[in-house]
Short mmCIF file of C-alpha atoms in Angstrom, two decimals:
data_model
loop_
_atom_site.label_atom_id
_atom_site.label_comp_id
_atom_site.label_asym_id
_atom_site.label_seq_id
_atom_site.Cartn_x
_atom_site.Cartn_y
_atom_site.Cartn_z
CA MET Q 1 -39.47 -99.40 -16.41
CA ARG Q 2 -43.06 -98.46 -15.59
CA VAL Q 3 -44.97 -98.91 -12.35
CA ALA Q 4 -48.56 -98.21 -11.51
CA LEU Q 5 -48.23 -95.84 -8.61
CA ALA Q 6 -50.70 -96.85 -5.91
CA LEU Q 7 -52.00 -94.41 -3.32
CA SER Q 8 -50.17 -95.34 -0.16
CA LEU Q 9 -48.62 -93.94 3.01
CA ALA Q 10 -45.60 -91.64 2.64
CA LEU Q 11 -43.10 -89.67 4.72
CA ALA Q 12 -40.37 -87.15 3.94
CA GLY Q 13 -37.78 -85.02 5.82
CA CYS Q 14 -36.99 -81.34 5.55
CA THR Q 15 -34.55 -78.83 6.87
CA THR Q 16 -35.39 -75.58 8.48
CA LEU Q 17 -33.95 -72.30 7.38
CA SER Q 18 -34.66 -70.78 10.77
CA GLN Q 19 -33.50 -72.28 14.06
CA PRO Q 20 -36.50 -73.06 16.26
CA SER Q 21 -35.80 -73.96 19.87
CA SER Q 22 -35.11 -77.56 20.82
CA THR Q 23 -38.76 -77.96 21.92
CA ALA Q 24 -40.49 -76.01 19.10
CA ALA Q 25 -40.46 -77.39 15.58
CA GLY Q 26 -40.33 -75.57 12.28
CA MET Q 27 -42.82 -77.12 9.86
CA TRP Q 28 -43.24 -77.36 6.07
CA LEU Q 29 -46.32 -78.75 4.36
CA THR Q 30 -47.33 -80.05 0.93
CA THR Q 31 -51.00 -80.83 0.36
CA ALA Q 32 -52.64 -83.17 -2.13
CA ASP Q 33 -54.65 -80.30 -3.65
CA GLU Q 34 -51.40 -78.39 -4.39
CA THR Q 35 -52.45 -75.32 -2.43
CA GLN Q 36 -49.31 -75.75 -0.29
CA LYS Q 37 -45.99 -76.94 -1.69
CA LEU Q 38 -43.11 -77.19 0.76
CA ALA Q 39 -44.76 -74.17 2.38
CA PRO Q 40 -43.56 -72.99 5.80
CA GLN Q 41 -46.11 -73.19 8.59
CA ALA Q 42 -46.27 -71.76 12.08
CA ASP Q 43 -43.78 -73.31 14.52
CA GLN Q 44 -45.19 -76.32 16.33
CA GLN Q 45 -45.05 -75.87 20.10
CA SER Q 46 -44.80 -78.65 22.65
CA ALA Q 47 -48.12 -79.63 24.27
CA GLY Q 48 -46.33 -81.04 27.29
CA ALA Q 49 -45.28 -84.54 28.24
CA THR Q 50 -46.25 -87.52 26.13
CA ALA Q 51 -49.38 -89.46 27.01
CA GLY Q 52 -48.41 -92.77 25.40
CA ASP Q 53 -51.23 -92.76 22.86
CA GLU Q 54 -49.58 -90.70 20.13
CA ALA Q 55 -49.98 -91.75 16.48
CA ILE Q 56 -46.21 -91.45 15.93
CA THR Q 57 -43.53 -91.93 18.59
CA ILE Q 58 -39.92 -90.92 17.91
CA ASP Q 59 -36.93 -91.77 20.09
CA SER Q 60 -33.84 -89.99 18.79
CA SER Q 61 -31.56 -91.90 21.17
CA LYS Q 62 -32.02 -95.09 19.13
CA HIS Q 63 -29.78 -94.83 16.05
CA PHE Q 64 -29.82 -96.96 12.91
CA GLN Q 65 -28.08 -96.39 9.54
CA ARG Q 66 -26.32 -93.17 8.63
CA MET Q 67 -28.03 -91.38 5.78
CA HIS Q 68 -26.22 -89.80 2.89
CA GLY Q 69 -28.91 -88.12 0.88
CA PHE Q 70 -31.44 -87.79 -1.89
CA GLY Q 71 -31.43 -86.82 -5.54
CA ALA Q 72 -31.96 -87.99 -9.11
CA ALA Q 73 -29.97 -89.17 -12.12
CA MET Q 74 -27.93 -86.89 -14.37
CA THR Q 75 -28.81 -88.80 -17.55
CA ASP Q 76 -27.73 -87.72 -21.03
CA ALA Q 77 -31.21 -86.24 -21.51
CA THR Q 78 -31.04 -84.29 -18.26
CA ALA Q 79 -27.55 -82.94 -18.84
CA GLN Q 80 -28.37 -81.90 -22.41
CA LEU Q 81 -31.46 -79.99 -21.26
CA PHE Q 82 -29.56 -78.17 -18.51
CA SER Q 83 -26.79 -77.33 -20.94
CA GLY Q 84 -29.25 -75.78 -23.39
CA LEU Q 85 -30.51 -73.22 -20.88
CA PRO Q 86 -29.13 -69.66 -20.83
CA GLU Q 87 -26.23 -69.57 -18.40
CA ASP Q 88 -27.98 -67.46 -15.77
CA LYS Q 89 -31.07 -69.68 -15.77
CA ARG Q 90 -28.98 -72.85 -15.71
CA LYS Q 91 -26.93 -71.66 -12.77
CA ALA Q 92 -30.07 -70.66 -10.89
CA ILE Q 93 -31.82 -74.04 -11.27
CA MET Q 94 -28.62 -75.97 -10.50
CA GLU Q 95 -28.15 -73.90 -7.34
CA GLU Q 96 -31.78 -74.53 -6.41
CA LEU Q 97 -31.48 -78.28 -6.86
CA PHE Q 98 -28.04 -78.89 -5.36
CA GLY Q 99 -27.44 -75.89 -3.10
CA ARG Q 100 -28.27 -75.45 0.56
CA GLY Q 101 -29.19 -71.77 0.41
CA PRO Q 102 -32.60 -70.39 1.40
CA ASN Q 103 -34.33 -72.03 -1.56
CA GLY Q 104 -32.01 -74.98 -2.17
CA LEU Q 105 -33.07 -78.62 -2.07
CA GLY Q 106 -29.53 -79.75 -1.29
CA PHE Q 107 -29.49 -82.86 -3.49
CA SER Q 108 -26.47 -84.92 -2.40
CA PHE Q 109 -26.85 -88.11 -4.46
CA THR Q 110 -26.84 -88.63 -8.24
CA ARG Q 111 -26.39 -91.40 -10.78
CA LEU Q 112 -24.66 -91.38 -14.16
CA THR Q 113 -24.90 -93.96 -16.90
CA VAL Q 114 -21.87 -95.77 -18.35
CA GLY Q 115 -22.69 -95.43 -22.02
CA ALA Q 116 -26.26 -95.01 -23.19
CA SER Q 117 -29.57 -95.62 -21.47
CA ASP Q 118 -32.98 -95.13 -23.05
CA PHE Q 119 -32.65 -91.47 -22.03
CA SER Q 120 -29.80 -90.85 -24.45
CA PRO Q 121 -30.17 -89.36 -27.95
CA ASP Q 122 -27.98 -92.16 -29.32
CA HIS Q 123 -27.16 -95.76 -28.45
CA TYR Q 124 -23.45 -96.04 -27.68
CA SER Q 125 -20.88 -97.52 -25.31
CA TYR Q 126 -17.44 -96.26 -24.33
CA ASP Q 127 -15.76 -98.83 -26.61
CA ASP Q 128 -17.61 -99.05 -29.91
CA THR Q 129 -15.56 -100.64 -32.67
CA PRO Q 130 -15.95 -100.83 -36.48
CA GLY Q 131 -18.04 -103.88 -37.25
CA ASN Q 132 -18.00 -104.92 -33.57
CA THR Q 133 -14.40 -106.05 -33.91
CA PRO Q 134 -13.23 -107.47 -30.56
CA ASP Q 135 -11.10 -104.99 -28.63
CA PRO Q 136 -9.98 -106.70 -25.41
CA ALA Q 137 -7.14 -104.19 -25.02
CA LEU Q 138 -9.76 -101.37 -25.14
CA ARG Q 139 -7.84 -99.40 -27.77
CA HIS Q 140 -11.10 -97.72 -28.83
CA PHE Q 141 -12.10 -96.74 -25.28
CA THR Q 142 -13.27 -93.13 -24.92
CA ILE Q 143 -15.62 -91.20 -22.63
CA ASP Q 144 -15.99 -88.33 -25.12
CA TYR Q 145 -19.78 -88.65 -25.11
CA ALA Q 146 -19.87 -88.01 -21.34
CA ARG Q 147 -17.56 -85.03 -21.79
CA ARG Q 148 -20.19 -83.24 -23.90
CA TYR Q 149 -22.86 -82.65 -21.26
CA VAL Q 150 -22.91 -85.10 -18.36
CA LEU Q 151 -19.49 -84.48 -16.85
CA PRO Q 152 -19.62 -80.66 -17.10
CA ARG Q 153 -23.04 -80.55 -15.41
CA THR Q 154 -21.94 -83.03 -12.74
CA ARG Q 155 -18.83 -80.96 -12.04
CA GLU Q 156 -21.10 -77.93 -11.70
CA ALA Q 157 -23.27 -79.81 -9.21
CA LEU Q 158 -20.20 -80.91 -7.24
CA ALA Q 159 -18.97 -77.33 -7.06
CA ILE Q 160 -22.33 -76.32 -5.58
CA ASN Q 161 -22.52 -79.28 -3.20
CA PRO Q 162 -19.20 -81.01 -2.43
CA ASP Q 163 -21.15 -83.63 -0.45
CA LEU Q 164 -22.63 -84.93 -3.70
CA LYS Q 165 -22.17 -88.70 -3.97
CA VAL Q 166 -21.90 -90.00 -7.55
CA MET Q 167 -22.75 -93.55 -8.55
CA ILE Q 168 -22.53 -95.03 -12.06
CA SER Q 169 -24.23 -97.95 -13.82
CA PRO Q 170 -23.86 -99.43 -17.32
CA TRP Q 171 -26.96 -100.40 -19.28
CA SER Q 172 -24.87 -102.65 -21.52
CA ALA Q 173 -21.33 -103.76 -22.10
CA PRO Q 174 -19.88 -102.83 -25.51
CA ALA Q 175 -21.63 -104.83 -28.24
CA TRP Q 176 -18.54 -106.83 -29.17
CA MET Q 177 -18.43 -108.30 -25.64
CA LYS Q 178 -21.98 -109.72 -25.89
CA THR Q 179 -23.75 -112.77 -27.23
CA THR Q 180 -25.98 -110.62 -29.46
CA LYS Q 181 -23.13 -108.44 -30.77
CA SER Q 182 -25.55 -105.59 -30.09
CA LEU Q 183 -26.13 -103.12 -27.27
CA ILE Q 184 -29.70 -104.43 -27.22
CA LYS Q 185 -30.39 -107.68 -25.36
CA GLY Q 186 -27.85 -110.44 -24.81
CA GLN Q 187 -25.38 -111.54 -22.17
CA LEU Q 188 -21.72 -110.88 -21.50
CA GLU Q 189 -19.42 -113.47 -23.08
CA PRO Q 190 -17.31 -115.09 -20.30
CA GLN Q 191 -14.14 -114.60 -22.34
CA TYR Q 192 -14.67 -110.85 -21.99
CA TYR Q 193 -15.18 -110.72 -18.21
CA PRO Q 194 -11.60 -109.41 -17.76
CA ALA Q 195 -12.07 -106.73 -20.45
CA PHE Q 196 -15.38 -105.68 -18.92
CA ALA Q 197 -13.75 -105.28 -15.50
CA THR Q 198 -11.07 -103.09 -17.06
CA TYR Q 199 -13.76 -101.15 -18.97
CA LEU Q 200 -15.45 -100.25 -15.67
CA ALA Q 201 -12.14 -99.43 -13.99
CA ARG Q 202 -11.11 -97.13 -16.81
CA THR Q 203 -14.48 -95.38 -16.66
CA VAL Q 204 -13.96 -94.67 -12.97
CA GLU Q 205 -10.42 -93.46 -13.60
CA GLU Q 206 -11.37 -91.23 -16.54
CA PHE Q 207 -14.35 -89.70 -14.70
CA GLY Q 208 -12.01 -88.98 -11.79
CA ARG Q 209 -9.55 -87.22 -14.10
CA GLU Q 210 -12.46 -85.12 -15.34
CA GLY Q 211 -13.21 -83.95 -11.79
CA VAL Q 212 -16.07 -86.37 -11.11
CA PRO Q 213 -15.02 -88.90 -8.44
CA VAL Q 214 -17.16 -92.04 -8.50
CA SER Q 215 -18.25 -93.18 -5.04
CA MET Q 216 -20.14 -96.32 -6.06
CA LEU Q 217 -21.05 -98.43 -9.06
CA THR Q 218 -23.17 -101.36 -10.06
CA ILE Q 219 -21.95 -103.65 -12.81
CA GLN Q 220 -25.32 -103.70 -14.61
CA ASN Q 221 -28.56 -101.75 -14.49
CA GLU Q 222 -31.59 -104.04 -14.08
CA PRO Q 223 -29.67 -107.27 -14.76
CA ASP Q 224 -32.80 -109.45 -14.99
CA PHE Q 225 -34.29 -107.43 -17.88
CA GLU Q 226 -33.47 -107.33 -21.60
CA PRO Q 227 -35.34 -104.37 -23.12
CA ALA Q 228 -36.31 -104.64 -26.78
CA ASP Q 229 -35.43 -101.16 -28.00
CA TYR Q 230 -32.65 -99.70 -25.85
CA PRO Q 231 -29.37 -100.96 -24.33
CA GLY Q 232 -29.64 -103.74 -21.79
CA MET Q 233 -27.95 -106.96 -20.75
CA ARG Q 234 -29.01 -109.97 -18.68
CA VAL Q 235 -26.54 -110.92 -15.96
CA ASN Q 236 -27.87 -113.62 -13.65
CA PRO Q 237 -26.73 -113.97 -10.02
CA PRO Q 238 -24.03 -116.65 -10.61
CA GLU Q 239 -22.60 -114.54 -13.45
CA ARG Q 240 -22.62 -111.39 -11.32
CA ALA Q 241 -20.91 -113.23 -8.50
CA ALA Q 242 -18.19 -114.43 -10.88
CA ILE Q 243 -17.75 -111.05 -12.58
CA ILE Q 244 -17.50 -109.19 -9.26
CA GLY Q 245 -15.61 -111.79 -7.24
CA LYS Q 246 -13.05 -112.84 -9.82
CA HIS Q 247 -12.70 -109.79 -12.05
CA VAL Q 248 -14.16 -106.39 -11.09
CA GLY Q 249 -13.27 -106.60 -7.41
CA PRO Q 250 -9.67 -107.76 -7.95
CA VAL Q 251 -9.11 -105.29 -10.81
CA PHE Q 252 -10.36 -102.36 -8.73
CA ARG Q 253 -8.20 -103.43 -5.82
CA SER Q 254 -5.10 -103.87 -7.99
CA ARG Q 255 -5.59 -100.40 -9.49
CA GLY Q 256 -6.11 -98.79 -6.09
CA LEU Q 257 -9.71 -97.76 -6.80
CA GLU Q 258 -11.80 -97.05 -3.70
CA THR Q 259 -15.12 -96.97 -5.56
CA GLU Q 260 -17.61 -99.19 -3.74
CA ILE Q 261 -19.31 -102.00 -5.63
CA LEU Q 262 -23.05 -102.52 -5.16
CA ASP Q 263 -24.97 -105.55 -6.40
CA TYR Q 264 -28.35 -105.89 -8.06
CA ASP Q 265 -29.72 -102.43 -9.11
CA HIS Q 266 -33.13 -103.95 -9.77
CA ASN Q 267 -36.62 -104.38 -8.32
CA TRP Q 268 -37.92 -105.32 -4.90
CA ASP Q 269 -39.69 -108.43 -6.23
CA ASN Q 270 -36.64 -110.72 -6.37
CA PRO Q 271 -34.65 -110.31 -3.14
CA GLU Q 272 -33.30 -113.83 -3.63
CA MET Q 273 -31.13 -112.49 -6.46
CA PRO Q 274 -28.87 -110.17 -4.43
CA TRP Q 275 -29.07 -112.72 -1.61
CA ALA Q 276 -27.52 -115.32 -3.94
CA VAL Q 277 -24.69 -113.00 -4.99
CA LEU Q 278 -23.91 -112.02 -1.40
CA SER Q 279 -23.84 -115.71 -0.48
CA ASP Q 280 -20.83 -116.17 -2.76
CA PRO Q 281 -17.72 -115.65 -0.56
CA ASP Q 282 -15.54 -114.30 -3.36
CA ALA Q 283 -18.11 -111.72 -4.45
CA ARG Q 284 -19.21 -110.80 -0.94
CA LYS Q 285 -15.80 -109.54 0.12
CA TYR Q 286 -15.87 -106.92 -2.64
CA ILE Q 287 -19.52 -105.84 -2.35
CA SER Q 288 -20.36 -102.98 -0.01
CA GLY Q 289 -24.14 -102.99 -0.44
CA VAL Q 290 -27.27 -103.60 -2.48
CA ALA Q 291 -29.08 -101.20 -4.84
CA TRP Q 292 -32.84 -101.38 -5.35
CA HIS Q 293 -35.51 -100.17 -7.84
CA CYS Q 294 -39.23 -99.65 -7.28
CA TYR Q 295 -41.03 -101.04 -10.30
CA GLU Q 296 -42.12 -104.39 -8.89
CA GLY Q 297 -42.48 -105.78 -5.37
CA ASP Q 298 -42.48 -103.94 -2.05
CA VAL Q 299 -39.91 -101.87 -0.20
CA SER Q 300 -39.88 -104.37 2.70
CA ALA Q 301 -37.65 -106.60 0.53
CA GLN Q 302 -34.78 -104.29 1.44
CA SER Q 303 -35.01 -105.42 5.07
CA GLN Q 304 -35.05 -109.09 4.10
CA VAL Q 305 -31.62 -108.80 2.52
CA HIS Q 306 -30.29 -106.35 5.11
CA ASP Q 307 -31.27 -108.65 7.98
CA ALA Q 308 -29.42 -111.54 6.31
CA PHE Q 309 -26.32 -109.43 5.54
CA PRO Q 310 -26.35 -106.61 8.13
CA ASP Q 311 -22.81 -105.51 7.31
CA LYS Q 312 -23.88 -104.51 3.77
CA ASP Q 313 -25.36 -101.09 2.99
CA THR Q 314 -28.74 -100.55 1.37
CA TRP Q 315 -29.33 -97.90 -1.31
CA PHE Q 316 -32.42 -97.05 -3.29
CA THR Q 317 -31.20 -96.10 -6.77
CA GLU Q 318 -34.06 -95.74 -9.27
CA CYS Q 319 -37.75 -94.95 -9.58
CA SER Q 320 -39.52 -92.79 -12.13
CA GLY Q 321 -42.75 -90.90 -12.03
CA GLY Q 322 -44.79 -90.64 -15.20
CA GLU Q 323 -48.08 -89.96 -16.84
CA TRP Q 324 -49.42 -93.36 -15.74
CA ALA Q 325 -49.86 -91.58 -12.37
CA PRO Q 326 -50.82 -88.00 -13.29
CA LYS Q 327 -52.59 -87.01 -10.06
CA PHE Q 328 -50.35 -84.90 -7.84
CA GLY Q 329 -51.76 -86.12 -4.53
CA GLU Q 330 -51.57 -89.83 -5.35
CA ALA Q 331 -48.01 -89.56 -6.64
CA LEU Q 332 -46.95 -87.43 -3.66
CA GLY Q 333 -48.27 -90.05 -1.26
CA TRP Q 334 -46.74 -93.03 -3.05
CA PHE Q 335 -43.31 -91.48 -3.45
CA THR Q 336 -43.19 -90.28 0.15
CA SER Q 337 -44.52 -93.53 1.60
CA LYS Q 338 -42.35 -95.91 -0.40
CA LEU Q 339 -39.22 -93.99 -1.38
CA ILE Q 340 -38.67 -91.52 1.44
CA ILE Q 341 -40.24 -93.01 4.58
CA GLY Q 342 -40.33 -96.64 3.48
CA ALA Q 343 -36.88 -96.77 1.92
CA ALA Q 344 -35.26 -95.17 4.99
CA ASN Q 345 -37.18 -97.32 7.48
CA HIS Q 346 -36.02 -100.34 5.48
CA TRP Q 347 -32.36 -99.36 5.82
CA SER Q 348 -31.62 -97.29 2.73
CA ARG Q 349 -28.89 -94.70 3.15
CA GLY Q 350 -30.16 -92.67 0.20
CA THR Q 351 -32.91 -92.38 -2.38
CA LEU Q 352 -32.45 -91.65 -6.08
CA LEU Q 353 -35.18 -90.96 -8.58
CA TRP Q 354 -34.58 -91.46 -12.29
CA ASN Q 355 -34.27 -88.43 -14.63
CA LEU Q 356 -33.55 -85.16 -12.86
CA ALA Q 357 -34.95 -83.26 -15.87
CA LEU Q 358 -36.92 -84.12 -19.00
CA ASP Q 359 -38.63 -82.03 -21.67
CA PRO Q 360 -42.42 -81.63 -22.18
CA LYS Q 361 -42.40 -84.66 -24.52
CA TYR Q 362 -40.84 -86.84 -21.78
CA GLY Q 363 -37.46 -86.96 -23.48
CA PRO Q 364 -35.14 -86.74 -25.21
CA HIS Q 365 -35.01 -90.52 -25.32
CA LYS Q 366 -34.39 -93.32 -27.79
CA GLY Q 367 -36.57 -96.32 -27.05
CA GLY Q 368 -37.79 -97.21 -23.60
CA CYS Q 369 -40.17 -95.12 -21.55
CA GLY Q 370 -42.25 -92.68 -23.58
CA ASP Q 371 -44.09 -91.01 -20.71
CA CYS Q 372 -41.62 -90.86 -17.83
CA ARG Q 373 -41.55 -87.62 -15.86
CA GLY Q 374 -38.45 -85.78 -14.63
CA VAL Q 375 -38.11 -84.18 -11.21
CA VAL Q 376 -38.34 -80.96 -13.21
CA THR Q 377 -39.53 -80.35 -16.77
CA ILE Q 378 -37.43 -78.04 -18.95
CA ASP Q 379 -38.93 -76.69 -22.16
CA PRO Q 380 -35.98 -76.22 -24.54
CA ALA Q 381 -38.03 -73.89 -26.75
CA THR Q 382 -38.84 -71.36 -24.03
CA GLY Q 383 -36.50 -72.21 -21.14
CA ALA Q 384 -39.53 -72.59 -18.85
CA ILE Q 385 -38.94 -74.85 -15.84
CA THR Q 386 -41.76 -76.75 -14.13
CA ARG Q 387 -41.28 -78.29 -10.69
CA ASN Q 388 -43.09 -81.63 -10.64
CA VAL Q 389 -44.50 -83.66 -7.76
CA GLU Q 390 -41.18 -85.54 -7.48
CA TYR Q 391 -39.46 -82.24 -6.69
CA TYR Q 392 -41.61 -81.77 -3.60
CA ALA Q 393 -41.46 -85.39 -2.44
CA LEU Q 394 -37.66 -85.31 -2.57
CA GLY Q 395 -37.44 -81.80 -1.18
CA HIS Q 396 -39.28 -82.75 2.00
CA ALA Q 397 -36.28 -84.99 2.75
CA SER Q 398 -33.27 -83.55 0.93
CA ARG Q 399 -33.58 -80.04 2.33
CA PHE Q 400 -33.62 -81.21 5.93
CA VAL Q 401 -32.01 -84.66 6.32
CA LEU Q 402 -28.35 -83.87 5.88
CA PRO Q 403 -25.43 -86.14 4.94
CA GLY Q 404 -24.31 -88.07 8.02
CA ALA Q 405 -27.69 -88.00 9.76
CA TYR Q 406 -28.83 -91.06 11.65
CA ARG Q 407 -32.20 -92.60 11.07
CA VAL Q 408 -33.76 -92.93 14.51
CA SER Q 409 -36.56 -94.99 16.02
CA THR Q 410 -40.08 -94.26 14.76
CA VAL Q 411 -43.13 -96.24 15.82
CA SER Q 412 -46.56 -95.72 14.20
CA ARG Q 413 -49.77 -96.57 16.03
CA SER Q 414 -52.11 -95.40 13.27
CA ASP Q 415 -52.91 -96.92 9.90
CA GLY Q 416 -53.56 -93.40 8.63
CA VAL Q 417 -50.14 -91.88 9.39
CA GLU Q 418 -46.59 -92.93 8.46
CA GLY Q 419 -43.34 -91.36 9.53
CA ALA Q 420 -39.59 -91.53 9.55
CA ALA Q 421 -37.23 -89.52 11.72
CA PHE Q 422 -33.60 -88.48 11.66
CA LEU Q 423 -30.92 -86.91 13.85
CA ASN Q 424 -28.56 -84.58 12.00
CA ARG Q 425 -24.91 -84.21 12.91
CA ASP Q 426 -25.59 -80.76 14.38
CA GLY Q 427 -28.12 -82.26 16.80
CA SER Q 428 -31.21 -81.05 14.97
CA ARG Q 429 -34.03 -83.59 14.71
CA VAL Q 430 -36.26 -84.11 11.67
CA ALA Q 431 -39.56 -85.95 11.24
CA ILE Q 432 -41.26 -86.62 7.91
CA LEU Q 433 -44.94 -87.46 8.11
CA TYR Q 434 -47.42 -88.65 5.51
CA ARG Q 435 -51.09 -88.61 6.39
CA LYS Q 436 -53.00 -91.02 4.21
CA SER Q 437 -56.36 -90.62 5.94
CA GLY Q 438 -58.11 -89.30 9.00
CA GLU Q 439 -59.26 -86.01 10.46
CA GLY Q 440 -58.11 -83.75 13.29
CA PRO Q 441 -54.53 -83.11 14.42
CA VAL Q 442 -51.87 -85.82 14.23
CA SER Q 443 -50.42 -86.54 17.66
CA LEU Q 444 -46.66 -87.00 17.75
CA ALA Q 445 -44.24 -87.84 20.54
CA LEU Q 446 -40.60 -86.80 20.29
CA ASP Q 447 -38.21 -87.68 23.10
CA GLY Q 448 -40.87 -87.31 25.77
CA GLU Q 449 -42.58 -84.19 24.33
CA ARG Q 450 -46.05 -84.28 22.75
CA TYR Q 451 -47.03 -82.31 19.64
CA SER Q 452 -50.34 -81.84 17.86
CA VAL Q 453 -49.79 -81.33 14.13
CA ALA Q 454 -52.49 -80.08 11.77
CA MET Q 455 -52.28 -82.09 8.54
CA PRO Q 456 -55.10 -82.68 6.05
CA ALA Q 457 -55.49 -86.15 4.56
CA GLY Q 458 -53.08 -86.78 1.68
CA SER Q 459 -50.53 -84.23 2.89
CA VAL Q 460 -46.83 -84.52 3.69
CA ALA Q 461 -45.15 -82.55 6.47
CA THR Q 462 -41.59 -82.11 7.59
CA LEU Q 463 -40.86 -80.94 11.12
CA ARG Q 464 -37.46 -79.83 12.30
CA TRP Q 465 -36.34 -79.14 15.83
CA GLY Q 466 -33.18 -77.09 16.39
CA ALA Q 467 -30.03 -78.51 17.87
CA ARG Q 468 -30.05 -79.34 21.56
CA SER Q 469 -26.53 -79.75 22.88
CA GLY Q 470 -23.32 -80.99 21.34
CA ARG Q 471 -22.60 -82.54 17.96
CA GLN Q 472 -22.56 -86.17 16.94
#
């Protein structure tokens, strides 16, 4: 679950707290040297009509996918760390991350695990049995582990931001369902496909009863990977097609569950895998979209599958920062280029990073990644909270690109500048720019108006123009 972050182009979107005119843009800037972090700048005034030679050209009349939002996963580790804070400090950081007040990032997308991941203090499923005794009737089913920390903190986030979309993913089926009879490695026994479908349905139902409605799920995290020291399960494309098309989809429909089913939940390097599942007619009718991770391959793979199946949504659902990429400026550029600008320009409706919070020792975790970084770091000994580079990369988008926004047309004429642009439901327009290289102002065209934006190399800027007329 590691990736060597390469310095690359990036782009992010932000919301303005003031309301500049429809021709002047509010601006926020983060620089590679950390002297500015989501810092407000002077309003950017129009320099007149476009000349046709601008580095970035935006046409907000050309609409593409509707965005939902940005955020990170509420893992067991994250929820436990939040829960250990004093109440006033916990409420303040939750409001900052999920709220849309003056200092809020407005996170509107999160991911929960079904049972344990590597970022859990224990390895467990929701149907562990004595001696791995088969339990096809799920008499041992319980979500008590999630009730301890994850569901209370997710309810708190939903109360702050009712637009929060929750997705869930299992890292493994219960051990008794698998070829290894262990949460680690193995495949799902075909005889237990029906029980596994019911296991997922009951998870959705129980989370809903706990006040956490599940918008989407995948049937397996990273299905082409069997980790050696934490829960995992290999589920190849024909197996996923059978599980979804003949079991999970019909069970959800019969139980009246509206939770959307996404396929894949794995890296950009094997687009043929979700392609194969979507080519199965039984599975395709139950699948609403494809989920992607960042650890291998390139973000352009998202467009390959989208172009073949344009009626299916695209979501970006996991990437982690870590100490393999410790330099703020390099990580800022890579995250913005690939996961904010790149993911949106390649059809994603939302971007999720991995752990929302970890401690200074990159945990708590059991197996798996030993140097992953959370969006924030929480020191359980002191209660100190550190906002990491991922916080600012996400914030440039989450604070300003609101649920329901359209991605709009953006054309780059410079190898040194990348961008993505959005039209919010209130008519406000947002551009996220990443300047990889170059000197002097960045020229930008927006709907016939020219702007000259001061951005040092390695920086990320968000510009927001106030609403013009009407609502979408």
